[in-house]
XYZ file of C-alpha atoms in Angstrom:
753
model
C -199.059 18.567 10.254
C -199.972 20.898 13.136
C -197.741 23.696 11.779
C -199.337 23.341 8.313
C -202.809 23.773 9.847
C -201.697 26.860 11.788
C -200.158 28.445 8.682
C -203.305 27.675 6.703
C -205.475 29.227 9.442
C -203.407 32.427 9.461
C -203.445 32.577 5.654
C -207.240 32.335 5.671
C -207.417 35.117 8.236
C -205.108 37.279 6.159
C -207.230 36.723 3.046
C -210.399 37.466 4.962
C -209.331 40.895 6.292
C -206.709 42.272 3.904
C -208.216 44.946 1.707
C -211.724 44.262 2.966
C -212.871 47.900 2.847
C -213.029 49.532 -0.564
C -211.971 53.132 -1.031
C -215.452 54.050 -2.181
C -217.201 52.462 0.822
C -219.157 54.695 3.164
C -216.818 56.035 5.826
C -218.221 55.836 9.319
C -217.609 58.784 11.601
C -217.566 58.726 15.375
C -219.561 61.479 17.047
C -219.616 62.711 20.614
C -222.666 63.468 22.693
C -221.145 64.948 25.849
C -222.614 67.841 27.763
C -219.331 68.642 29.432
C -220.569 71.017 32.166
C -223.349 68.590 33.136
C -221.052 65.553 33.015
C -218.363 67.242 35.073
C -220.902 68.452 37.625
C -221.381 64.774 38.526
C -217.675 64.626 39.388
C -217.546 67.552 41.830
C -216.477 67.211 45.443
C -219.314 68.107 47.792
C -219.040 68.582 51.540
C -222.322 68.468 53.437
C -220.248 69.094 56.574
C -217.333 71.526 56.644
C -213.956 69.812 56.200
C -211.573 70.202 59.120
C -208.191 68.890 58.064
C -205.680 68.982 55.205
C -206.853 65.554 54.034
C -210.495 66.679 53.986
C -210.077 70.138 52.482
C -211.056 71.714 49.202
C -207.853 72.319 47.223
C -206.990 74.422 44.196
C -203.795 75.191 42.304
C -202.188 76.303 39.062
C -199.009 74.257 39.012
C -197.213 76.683 41.301
C -199.621 78.374 43.720
C -201.854 76.318 45.978
C -204.817 77.114 48.198
C -206.674 74.826 50.616
C -209.877 75.707 52.499
C -211.155 74.037 55.651
C -212.395 74.805 59.136
C -209.555 74.935 61.625
C -210.019 71.945 63.964
C -211.028 73.022 67.440
C -211.136 76.691 66.452
C -213.847 79.063 65.305
C -212.423 80.139 61.969
C -212.087 79.090 58.331
C -208.513 78.432 57.225
C -207.106 79.380 53.805
C -203.742 77.608 53.575
C -201.418 79.161 50.974
C -198.521 77.569 49.157
C -196.021 78.160 46.393
C -193.879 75.321 45.041
C -190.927 77.644 44.484
C -190.614 78.473 48.198
C -187.521 76.542 49.273
C -184.722 76.943 51.743
C -181.226 77.298 50.308
C -178.842 76.296 53.082
C -175.591 74.499 52.412
C -176.151 70.784 51.984
C -178.608 68.593 50.148
C -180.789 67.012 52.805
C -184.338 67.668 53.972
C -183.148 70.180 56.563
C -180.996 72.193 54.144
C -183.041 72.548 50.937
C -186.646 71.601 51.719
C -189.875 73.198 50.597
C -191.081 75.739 53.169
C -194.526 76.558 54.481
C -195.854 80.057 53.941
C -198.868 80.379 56.248
C -202.614 80.801 56.152
C -205.383 83.350 56.329
C -208.072 83.015 58.983
C -211.623 84.177 58.438
C -212.963 84.847 61.925
C -216.762 85.149 61.949
C -218.545 87.304 64.507
C -220.710 84.390 65.611
C -219.921 80.787 66.405
C -219.758 78.448 63.421
C -222.767 76.130 63.600
C -222.454 74.258 60.313
C -221.699 74.753 56.658
C -221.273 73.241 53.225
C -218.580 73.355 50.569
C -218.538 72.549 46.845
C -215.483 72.174 44.613
C -216.588 72.692 41.011
C -213.830 70.884 39.117
C -215.082 71.932 35.638
C -214.293 75.540 36.569
C -211.745 74.790 39.323
C -213.592 76.976 41.817
C -214.721 76.404 45.395
C -217.889 77.755 46.936
C -218.834 77.491 50.590
C -221.586 78.620 52.911
C -220.773 79.008 56.584
C -223.652 79.354 59.025
C -222.946 80.971 62.385
C -225.020 82.027 65.353
C -225.127 85.542 63.855
C -225.615 84.916 60.157
C -224.209 83.415 56.970
C -220.930 83.954 55.097
C -220.700 82.769 51.493
C -217.305 82.178 49.886
C -216.172 81.843 46.282
C -212.470 81.115 45.706
C -210.080 80.077 42.961
C -206.399 80.039 42.055
C -206.119 81.705 38.680
C -205.233 79.199 35.963
C -202.522 81.384 34.410
C -201.641 84.305 36.664
C -199.970 84.004 40.066
C -202.954 85.285 41.964
C -205.628 83.745 44.193
C -209.045 85.291 44.741
C -211.434 84.819 47.657
C -214.770 86.573 47.287
C -217.120 86.841 50.275
C -220.722 87.827 50.766
C -222.063 88.082 54.306
C -225.449 88.729 55.833
C -225.753 91.751 58.107
C -224.991 89.785 61.235
C -221.637 88.697 59.790
C -220.680 91.762 57.772
C -217.855 92.606 60.187
C -216.070 89.254 60.147
C -212.299 89.560 60.607
C -209.644 88.550 58.065
C -206.229 87.710 59.568
C -202.872 86.584 58.195
C -201.059 83.920 60.277
C -197.528 83.227 58.971
C -196.031 79.774 59.219
C -192.689 79.003 60.797
C -190.155 79.020 57.958
C -188.326 75.950 59.214
C -188.027 72.664 57.382
C -191.392 70.863 57.580
C -189.359 67.793 58.537
C -187.988 69.739 61.514
C -191.512 70.826 62.475
C -192.732 67.234 62.135
C -189.863 66.001 64.329
C -190.813 68.509 67.009
C -194.359 67.138 66.974
C -195.322 63.569 66.189
C -192.131 62.574 64.367
C -189.923 61.744 67.327
C -188.218 59.082 65.190
C -186.582 61.794 63.085
C -183.110 62.926 64.113
C -182.624 66.674 63.739
C -179.041 67.763 62.936
C -177.341 69.357 65.920
C -176.241 72.334 63.825
C -179.693 73.014 62.370
C -180.139 76.797 62.300
C -183.557 78.421 62.457
C -184.735 80.995 59.967
C -185.795 84.316 61.527
C -189.393 85.215 62.249
C -191.292 86.887 59.407
C -191.987 90.599 59.295
C -195.741 91.165 59.014
C -196.767 94.577 57.715
C -200.102 95.860 56.437
C -201.109 93.638 53.485
C -197.708 91.946 53.181
C -195.685 89.374 55.119
C -191.981 89.045 54.303
C -189.920 86.029 55.333
C -186.165 86.518 55.098
C -183.984 83.391 54.933
C -180.588 82.919 56.560
C -179.202 81.504 53.326
C -180.424 84.501 51.340
C -183.541 85.314 49.412
C -187.017 85.921 50.703
C -190.659 84.912 50.487
C -193.520 87.393 50.381
C -197.231 86.864 50.921
C -199.199 89.909 49.813
C -202.905 90.634 49.761
C -205.370 93.393 49.006
C -208.951 93.781 50.143
C -211.519 95.485 47.905
C -215.185 96.103 48.618
C -217.911 96.418 46.001
C -221.555 95.942 46.909
C -222.875 95.946 50.453
C -221.275 93.246 52.599
C -219.164 91.960 49.677
C -215.386 91.766 49.860
C -212.717 90.362 47.559
C -209.288 89.282 48.758
C -206.500 89.318 46.182
C -203.589 87.118 47.276
C -200.206 86.143 45.915
C -197.122 84.307 47.203
C -193.699 84.979 45.695
C -190.165 83.763 46.319
C -186.828 85.134 45.189
C -183.291 83.813 45.569
C -180.606 84.965 45.932
C -182.123 88.380 45.342
C -184.515 89.883 47.888
C -187.146 91.001 45.384
C -190.138 88.885 46.438
C -192.004 91.782 48.086
C -191.621 93.966 45.020
C -192.637 91.089 42.727
C -195.756 90.417 44.788
C -196.862 94.061 44.600
C -196.535 94.042 40.821
C -198.588 90.843 40.503
C -201.422 92.263 42.588
C -201.382 95.597 40.734
C -201.742 93.742 37.435
C -204.574 91.565 38.756
C -206.471 94.544 40.149
C -206.125 96.368 36.846
C -207.470 93.319 34.989
C -210.523 93.001 37.222
C -212.488 90.064 38.562
C -214.705 89.570 35.508
C -211.869 89.237 33.015
C -209.744 87.156 35.388
C -212.542 84.663 35.966
C -213.243 84.389 32.237
C -209.551 83.665 31.520
C -209.462 81.145 34.340
C -212.547 79.249 33.220
C -211.464 79.257 29.581
C -208.233 77.453 30.483
C -209.936 74.800 32.581
C -212.821 74.231 30.163
C -210.300 73.589 27.370
C -208.198 71.283 29.510
C -210.612 68.438 30.207
C -211.855 67.623 26.661
C -208.374 66.541 25.556
C -209.716 63.076 26.385
C -212.844 61.496 27.821
C -213.626 58.488 30.001
C -216.895 57.156 31.321
C -217.328 54.058 33.476
C -220.270 52.043 34.815
C -218.712 52.323 38.269
C -219.724 55.831 39.329
C -217.235 56.031 42.196
C -214.280 55.109 39.968
C -215.449 57.540 37.276
C -215.804 60.332 39.860
C -212.399 59.486 41.319
C -210.752 59.451 37.876
C -211.886 62.952 36.987
C -210.801 64.311 40.348
C -207.302 62.985 39.561
C -207.359 64.787 36.211
C -208.293 67.944 38.116
C -205.579 67.300 40.685
C -202.868 66.855 38.057
C -203.615 70.149 36.327
C -203.791 71.873 39.709
C -200.424 70.438 40.716
C -198.336 71.096 37.608
C -198.061 72.724 34.208
C -195.460 72.180 31.529
C -193.579 75.348 32.424
C -194.104 75.139 36.177
C -193.153 72.989 39.135
C -192.243 69.335 39.187
C -194.828 67.507 41.287
C -193.125 66.488 44.504
C -194.714 64.602 47.400
C -197.292 67.302 48.162
C -197.703 69.354 45.029
C -198.664 72.975 45.835
C -200.375 71.876 49.080
C -197.486 71.652 51.511
C -198.118 70.939 55.174
C -196.047 69.780 58.160
C -194.532 66.568 56.839
C -191.416 64.399 56.974
C -191.406 64.417 53.141
C -191.032 68.087 52.029
C -189.371 67.435 48.667
C -189.458 65.148 45.618
C -188.949 61.397 46.106
C -187.443 59.408 43.228
C -187.658 55.814 44.498
C -191.268 55.550 43.260
C -193.214 58.735 43.974
C -192.322 60.942 41.015
C -192.593 58.044 38.581
C -196.074 56.994 39.681
C -197.251 60.598 39.797
C -196.651 61.218 36.095
C -197.799 57.991 34.424
C -201.467 58.944 34.061
C -200.644 61.996 31.951
C -199.702 59.798 28.990
C -202.871 57.867 28.252
C -205.082 60.793 29.283
C -203.513 62.866 26.490
C -202.140 65.565 28.770
C -198.499 65.461 27.704
C -198.349 69.242 27.947
C -198.382 68.853 31.737
C -195.761 66.095 31.646
C -193.236 68.623 30.361
C -192.653 69.671 33.983
C -190.928 66.324 34.587
C -188.937 66.640 31.374
C -187.815 70.154 32.282
C -186.869 69.159 35.831
C -184.403 66.596 34.476
C -183.292 68.020 31.124
C -182.696 71.515 32.528
C -180.648 70.372 35.525
C -177.909 68.210 34.051
C -175.192 69.847 36.140
C -177.042 68.992 39.335
C -177.522 65.399 38.161
C -173.782 65.242 37.576
C -173.038 66.529 41.091
C -175.227 63.742 42.496
C -172.646 61.204 41.249
C -169.528 60.512 43.330
C -166.757 62.696 41.919
C -164.738 59.820 40.454
C -167.559 58.981 38.028
C -168.787 62.424 37.000
C -167.011 62.457 33.669
C -169.632 60.226 32.046
C -172.431 59.515 34.532
C -175.559 61.150 35.961
C -177.697 60.160 38.947
C -180.275 61.260 41.456
C -180.698 60.254 45.079
C -183.816 59.215 46.926
C -185.021 62.760 47.570
C -184.215 66.059 45.926
C -185.472 69.586 45.641
C -187.280 70.637 42.464
C -184.027 71.237 40.564
C -182.728 67.712 41.208
C -180.160 68.462 43.911
C -180.052 65.302 46.013
C -176.497 64.851 47.226
C -174.223 62.021 46.156
C -175.632 58.547 45.673
C -173.874 55.437 46.958
C -171.230 53.324 45.247
C -172.320 49.743 44.401
C -170.462 47.117 46.394
C -169.022 49.771 48.702
C -171.837 51.651 50.380
C -174.369 49.759 52.451
C -177.381 51.262 50.686
C -176.276 52.166 47.157
C -179.656 53.171 45.692
C -178.455 53.737 42.138
C -181.415 52.909 39.897
C -183.571 55.961 40.519
C -182.484 58.097 37.560
C -182.774 55.138 35.154
C -186.317 54.602 36.465
C -187.071 58.304 35.964
C -185.693 57.905 32.439
C -188.267 55.192 31.872
C -190.955 57.770 32.645
C -189.279 60.139 30.176
C -189.213 57.325 27.624
C -192.941 56.781 28.061
C -193.538 60.486 27.448
C -191.430 60.256 24.291
C -193.196 57.098 23.117
C -196.587 58.759 23.458
C -195.568 61.733 21.295
C -192.701 60.365 19.138
C -190.621 63.548 19.019
C -187.298 62.319 17.615
C -185.565 65.669 18.125
C -186.341 65.394 21.821
C -185.136 61.798 21.771
C -181.812 62.659 20.150
C -180.919 65.822 22.017
C -182.431 65.262 25.457
C -183.454 61.740 26.414
C -180.669 59.775 24.727
C -177.748 61.581 26.425
C -179.430 61.489 29.846
C -180.329 57.806 29.613
C -176.867 56.929 28.337
C -175.166 58.634 31.272
C -177.648 57.167 33.758
C -176.805 53.662 32.517
C -173.099 54.510 32.437
C -173.060 54.549 36.220
C -174.047 50.868 36.234
C -171.372 50.061 33.659
C -168.614 51.176 36.014
C -169.504 48.291 38.354
C -170.650 45.330 36.260
C -168.360 42.329 36.326
C -168.189 38.858 34.809
C -168.548 36.013 37.269
C -167.151 32.500 37.182
C -170.417 31.399 35.556
C -169.628 33.542 32.508
C -172.526 35.877 33.276
C -172.409 39.621 33.911
C -173.324 40.562 37.472
C -173.924 43.603 39.662
C -172.349 44.064 43.096
C -174.545 44.909 46.048
C -177.089 47.662 45.410
C -180.240 48.753 47.207
C -183.754 47.609 46.333
C -185.984 50.549 47.283
C -187.479 50.249 50.747
C -186.372 46.636 51.268
C -182.626 46.197 51.516
C -179.421 45.486 49.643
C -178.498 42.502 47.503
C -176.073 41.454 44.830
C -177.785 41.050 41.456
C -180.653 43.105 42.813
C -183.720 42.523 40.614
C -184.607 46.212 40.689
C -181.255 47.170 39.178
C -180.922 44.206 36.832
C -184.288 45.160 35.351
C -183.337 48.794 34.870
C -179.906 47.948 33.458
C -181.477 45.529 30.989
C -184.237 47.959 30.034
C -181.730 50.793 29.673
C -179.426 48.865 27.337
C -182.355 47.655 25.217
C -183.705 51.164 24.951
C -180.334 52.694 24.081
C -179.949 50.160 21.274
C -183.463 50.936 20.074
C -182.663 54.661 20.061
C -179.369 54.301 18.224
C -181.029 52.066 15.656
C -183.907 54.466 15.117
C -181.727 57.577 14.865
C -178.754 55.954 13.079
C -176.370 56.882 15.882
C -173.014 55.102 15.751
C -172.252 55.117 19.460
C -169.028 53.461 20.685
C -170.932 51.804 23.554
C -173.229 49.805 21.276
C -171.097 46.626 21.585
C -171.083 47.001 25.379
C -174.872 47.328 25.545
C -175.292 44.282 23.343
C -172.935 42.266 25.531
C -174.904 43.261 28.630
C -178.119 41.984 27.076
C -176.510 38.764 25.884
C -174.639 37.912 29.086
C -176.518 39.566 31.967
C -177.384 37.119 34.719
C -181.050 36.080 34.825
C -183.395 37.660 37.334
C -182.957 35.811 40.652
C -186.037 33.711 41.367
C -187.305 31.308 43.980
C -189.048 28.330 42.298
C -191.789 28.386 44.915
C -192.349 32.122 45.334
C -191.143 33.872 42.199
C -188.926 36.931 41.852
C -186.542 37.541 44.741
C -185.081 40.818 45.982
C -181.731 39.718 44.583
C -179.219 36.907 44.608
C -179.477 35.003 47.905
C -181.985 37.557 49.250
C -185.574 36.282 49.169
C -188.687 38.374 49.656
C -188.979 37.377 53.302
C -190.906 40.157 55.069
C -193.778 42.408 54.096
C -192.773 45.083 51.623
C -195.094 47.827 50.366
C -192.884 48.615 47.374
C -192.861 46.426 44.262
C -189.268 47.323 43.380
C -188.320 43.657 42.958
C -191.164 43.223 40.419
C -190.121 46.088 38.133
C -189.237 43.708 35.308
C -192.913 42.770 35.098
C -194.363 46.226 35.625
C -193.884 48.862 34.414
C -190.951 47.652 32.282
C -192.731 44.574 30.801
C -189.347 42.863 30.270
C -191.132 39.716 31.353
C -194.757 39.594 30.296
C -197.804 37.492 29.591
C -196.833 36.747 25.989
C -194.439 34.084 27.277
C -196.382 31.391 29.234
C -193.461 30.693 31.568
C -193.099 34.387 32.332
C -196.858 34.674 32.883
C -196.617 31.996 35.547
C -193.600 33.672 37.138
C -195.349 37.061 37.318
C -198.519 35.536 38.747
C -196.575 33.581 41.365
C -194.499 36.653 42.312
C -197.561 38.877 42.601
C -199.455 36.463 44.823
C -196.463 35.933 47.098
C -195.808 39.676 47.385
C -199.447 40.357 48.195
C -199.539 37.403 50.587
C -197.268 39.281 53.001
C -199.507 42.303 53.423
C -198.627 43.640 56.861
C -196.619 46.638 55.620
C -198.678 47.309 52.502
C -199.926 50.796 51.782
C -202.053 52.417 49.096
C -199.644 52.070 46.202
C -199.252 48.381 47.040
C -202.873 48.157 45.874
C -202.388 50.187 42.697
C -199.211 48.275 41.821
C -200.953 44.935 42.286
C -203.873 46.175 40.199
C -201.645 47.224 37.306
C -199.623 43.989 37.438
C -202.899 42.050 37.293
C -203.924 44.097 34.262
C -200.574 43.295 32.651
C -201.607 39.646 32.969
C -205.033 40.398 31.458
C -206.819 39.678 34.755
C -209.397 42.455 35.029
C -211.389 41.057 37.945
C -208.278 40.778 40.088
C -207.157 44.244 38.980
C -210.429 45.714 40.220
C -210.283 43.754 43.483
C -206.859 45.182 44.298
C -207.956 48.673 43.316
C -211.022 48.412 45.539
C -208.705 47.901 48.527
C -207.338 51.388 47.961
C -210.843 52.841 48.029
C -212.003 50.968 51.113
C -208.877 51.367 53.230
C -206.602 54.224 52.203
C -208.344 57.102 50.401
C -209.392 60.264 52.196
C -212.662 62.041 51.452
C -210.990 64.483 49.041
C -208.857 61.691 47.403
C -205.640 63.027 48.906
C -203.387 60.492 50.577
C -200.845 60.393 53.378
C -198.405 58.052 55.072
C -197.142 60.012 58.091
C -197.175 62.979 55.740
C -198.758 63.673 52.364
C -197.661 61.541 49.419
C -199.509 62.571 46.303
C -198.570 59.698 44.003
C -200.868 56.905 45.140
C -204.264 58.253 44.016
C -202.682 59.472 40.781
C -201.250 56.002 40.167
C -204.767 54.616 40.669
C -205.837 56.640 37.635
C -203.099 54.819 35.722
C -204.372 51.506 37.092
C -207.709 52.336 35.472
C -205.899 53.133 32.226
C -204.113 49.781 32.398
C -207.449 47.965 32.454
C -208.651 49.815 29.352
C -205.611 50.405 27.148
C -202.071 49.028 27.042
C -199.499 49.766 24.361
C -196.241 48.190 25.522
C -194.224 46.109 23.067
C -195.494 47.934 19.986
C -199.090 46.670 20.226
C -202.295 48.563 20.918
C -204.278 46.396 23.321
C -207.838 47.684 23.510
C -209.773 46.741 26.668
C -207.054 44.244 27.741
C -208.205 43.680 31.340
C -211.803 44.781 31.804
C -213.547 43.515 34.952
C -216.653 41.429 34.276
C -218.760 43.960 36.178
C -217.799 46.808 33.832
C -220.191 46.077 30.969
C -220.382 49.538 29.390
C -217.273 51.702 28.937
C -216.301 54.453 26.540
C -213.232 56.574 26.101
C -212.160 59.100 23.516
C -208.707 60.265 22.456
C -206.728 58.170 24.877
C -203.106 58.346 23.739
C -200.972 55.252 23.209
C -197.308 54.552 22.582
C -196.446 55.248 18.976
C -198.484 58.489 19.183
C -201.877 56.988 18.420
C -205.169 58.465 19.580
C -207.618 55.725 20.525
C -211.380 55.998 20.877
C -213.321 52.917 21.915
C -216.761 51.862 23.083
C -217.824 48.723 24.911
C -221.460 47.740 25.479
C -222.936 44.730 27.211
C -219.481 43.344 27.817
C -218.337 43.446 24.176
C -216.233 45.937 22.239
C -218.546 47.796 19.878
C -216.061 49.859 17.867
C -212.542 51.322 17.946
C -210.995 54.247 16.119
C -207.244 54.668 15.807
C -205.636 57.869 14.562
C -201.923 57.891 13.800
C -200.120 61.104 14.721
C -196.635 59.900 13.783
C -196.962 57.100 11.221
C -195.566 54.399 13.494
C -196.355 50.708 12.809
C -199.911 49.962 13.912
C -200.701 46.577 15.453
C -203.992 46.301 17.310
C -205.203 43.564 19.658
C -208.983 43.436 20.025
C -211.812 41.087 20.914
C -213.911 42.336 17.970
C -214.844 39.296 15.893
C -214.698 39.387 12.074
C -213.487 42.987 12.130
C -213.754 45.409 9.233
C -211.380 48.342 8.884
C -212.755 51.511 7.335
C -211.347 54.894 6.546
C -210.880 57.388 3.732
C -208.935 54.810 1.728
C -208.621 51.056 1.476
C -206.431 49.767 4.300
C -204.358 46.620 4.256
C -205.188 44.851 7.510
C -203.251 41.645 8.040
C -204.244 39.129 10.700
C -201.255 38.140 12.811
C -203.374 35.919 15.043
C -207.022 35.418 15.879
C -207.197 38.770 17.710
C -204.193 40.724 16.433
C -204.066 42.777 13.227
C -201.453 44.879 11.494
C -202.907 47.917 9.703
C -201.021 50.024 7.161
C -202.099 53.235 8.858
C -200.103 56.268 7.785
C -199.429 59.533 9.600
C -202.589 61.609 9.915
C -204.904 58.762 8.939
C -207.698 57.282 11.018
C -209.274 53.844 10.884
C -212.518 52.680 12.446
C -212.877 49.014 13.411
C -216.084 47.127 14.129
C -217.560 43.703 13.602
C -218.659 42.749 10.093
C -222.417 42.774 9.666
C -223.087 45.114 12.617
C -224.232 48.721 12.639
C -222.914 50.246 15.876
C -224.049 53.584 17.153
C -220.796 55.414 16.563
C -221.381 57.859 19.397
C -219.299 58.432 22.494
C -221.516 59.486 25.372
C -221.546 59.041 29.165
C -222.722 55.630 30.335
C -225.409 55.322 32.959
C -224.108 54.912 36.485
C -225.987 55.431 39.670
C -223.343 57.028 41.870
C -222.336 60.673 41.500
C -220.387 63.113 43.681
C -218.983 60.281 45.763
C -216.201 62.347 47.339
C -216.366 65.043 49.948
C -217.648 64.880 53.511
C -221.186 63.584 53.887
C -223.722 63.829 56.677
C -224.274 60.621 58.562
C -227.565 59.002 57.701
């Protein structure tokens, strides 16, 4: 009787929404009312006191070059720290002493007087920094930017008479591994190899500094000074690197000659045009002014740190400093760094991750122990920007066989694919890489006495080793499911299809503790505080277990609470991970509570982040945590506002991108969803989950919208079509505009009240 009632209820829903909108009905159109320069001005970083450290500084970049500006602590000068992501050492080996990123050095602006105070303003709409430095003899005004396209940085100065003779000095950095430099300072816990050889000192000549490397190649920092009006100077700067050739000095001269010929006016116009076109790819406004401000700074940071044809974002991006982490980390950092580019509709930037992996297959092969190279690929915990990491461990043999890192990176590549649905990319790039990443697991799976397939001992990132490690079971399961999905979609008759199916049918369940949830692995409980959520990967971001199954919901909730209950070792991304897992459960209030811990405990004034050294991923992952509250698209469903905190009454976003290549625009007012638009870019099946009651579905034709449940609808949306959804009998204001929030320019260094 109960089943009959349920079927009748669904039938009634289907009849009530299918074909509701007639083709001749008035088509609603969403408008935007966004004064972009004014809106973005609210998001700027403003320093009422001069910053004095890396983690306070103003920072700029173009995906390769980086520039940071701050007052040197304890000194009477302004520091302009330069960087170039391509500057690496090339010694034999694969560790952080052989092939790390290298520092380049900084310029020092020495005023004639003593610095008394000053202000700084990072205009993120135009990606330019302005500063005013007051000294005992006058004022120096600065205007600086890293050109959006060209490999040149400009610093323009204007001084009052008392400061017209300030001094500009180049101070080269030591071209040793930043890990070596850290070990010689505060990092006494780091063991430096006995045979570590130092690079020679740089040769500093007029307007150029050349750093030769023992392993070959060179780095050049070149600059020109031009003077225009009285007391005005412009510094033209570039940083180049060449290997194995020694052409960096010549390359730098050519870059500066081109920039000087172009001129400041044209260069600035080109620069601003790029940045002003970048931001409107999507839009987000929140009632929480601090979170809104933070979000847009992350969008600025991402475009400063990478471009599709430029550097992979490693632990520091273009802003390298003395650090124990001078390369890319693959046990969480790279993955978290790139997630926010999907929903924010900036997939053009995400191509830097794709290129780093797809263009370096031979290096990924060399990272596998030689016996397995014929059919497997891998990456170790840390690598340079071309994926050279050294050999990974062998499961069941090596004490810390951390073998799941390339499969996890492949999940990030899969998300990029799912948000753009490029099947040529899927067939020719992602499928072969994922297949060979999973192949490494297949060499070691075995069937136990229980009839289940098991994994020997592998390493759960940052915790320890275990048989049937949950981290690796999750990635093996996800990988086999995804390979089967790919072969089905592309009609590929792969000989490993039966093997993948067997894995999914017979793989041992995730080890769990009835009282505390997911374990690290078989016979290894989560017993001590652990900042990493590697053992929870099945819940997030893989969603292999999820809230749609009540038993799994309870397991995830129990596991999350137990993980968070041992908080002694937690760091910033422990907060963002907990926030996103809460959102996966639909618990918006808890998601915000966890996210707030990041803001109150871990963030610096410029939203950069460090743990011993810089690690760029945590604030960027917080942008994804915000996305997870507002839009989720795992499992083939578009979940609109799935985990909104009660305190966020008014929200709007435009052109957020979802899996299946859908562009989503949505508005929420007074705690209720007002309207949604969905545009299909690829013609994938469209299933939407929304809290809109009695929805109507309008567009340029009559859509068939079938109710699958009380809040879930399947819409026959075709490629290129757009549907608008709102509640029957209402007349929403179909306008996306900024919501009112009281807090603006929350980041920067403020005067004490």
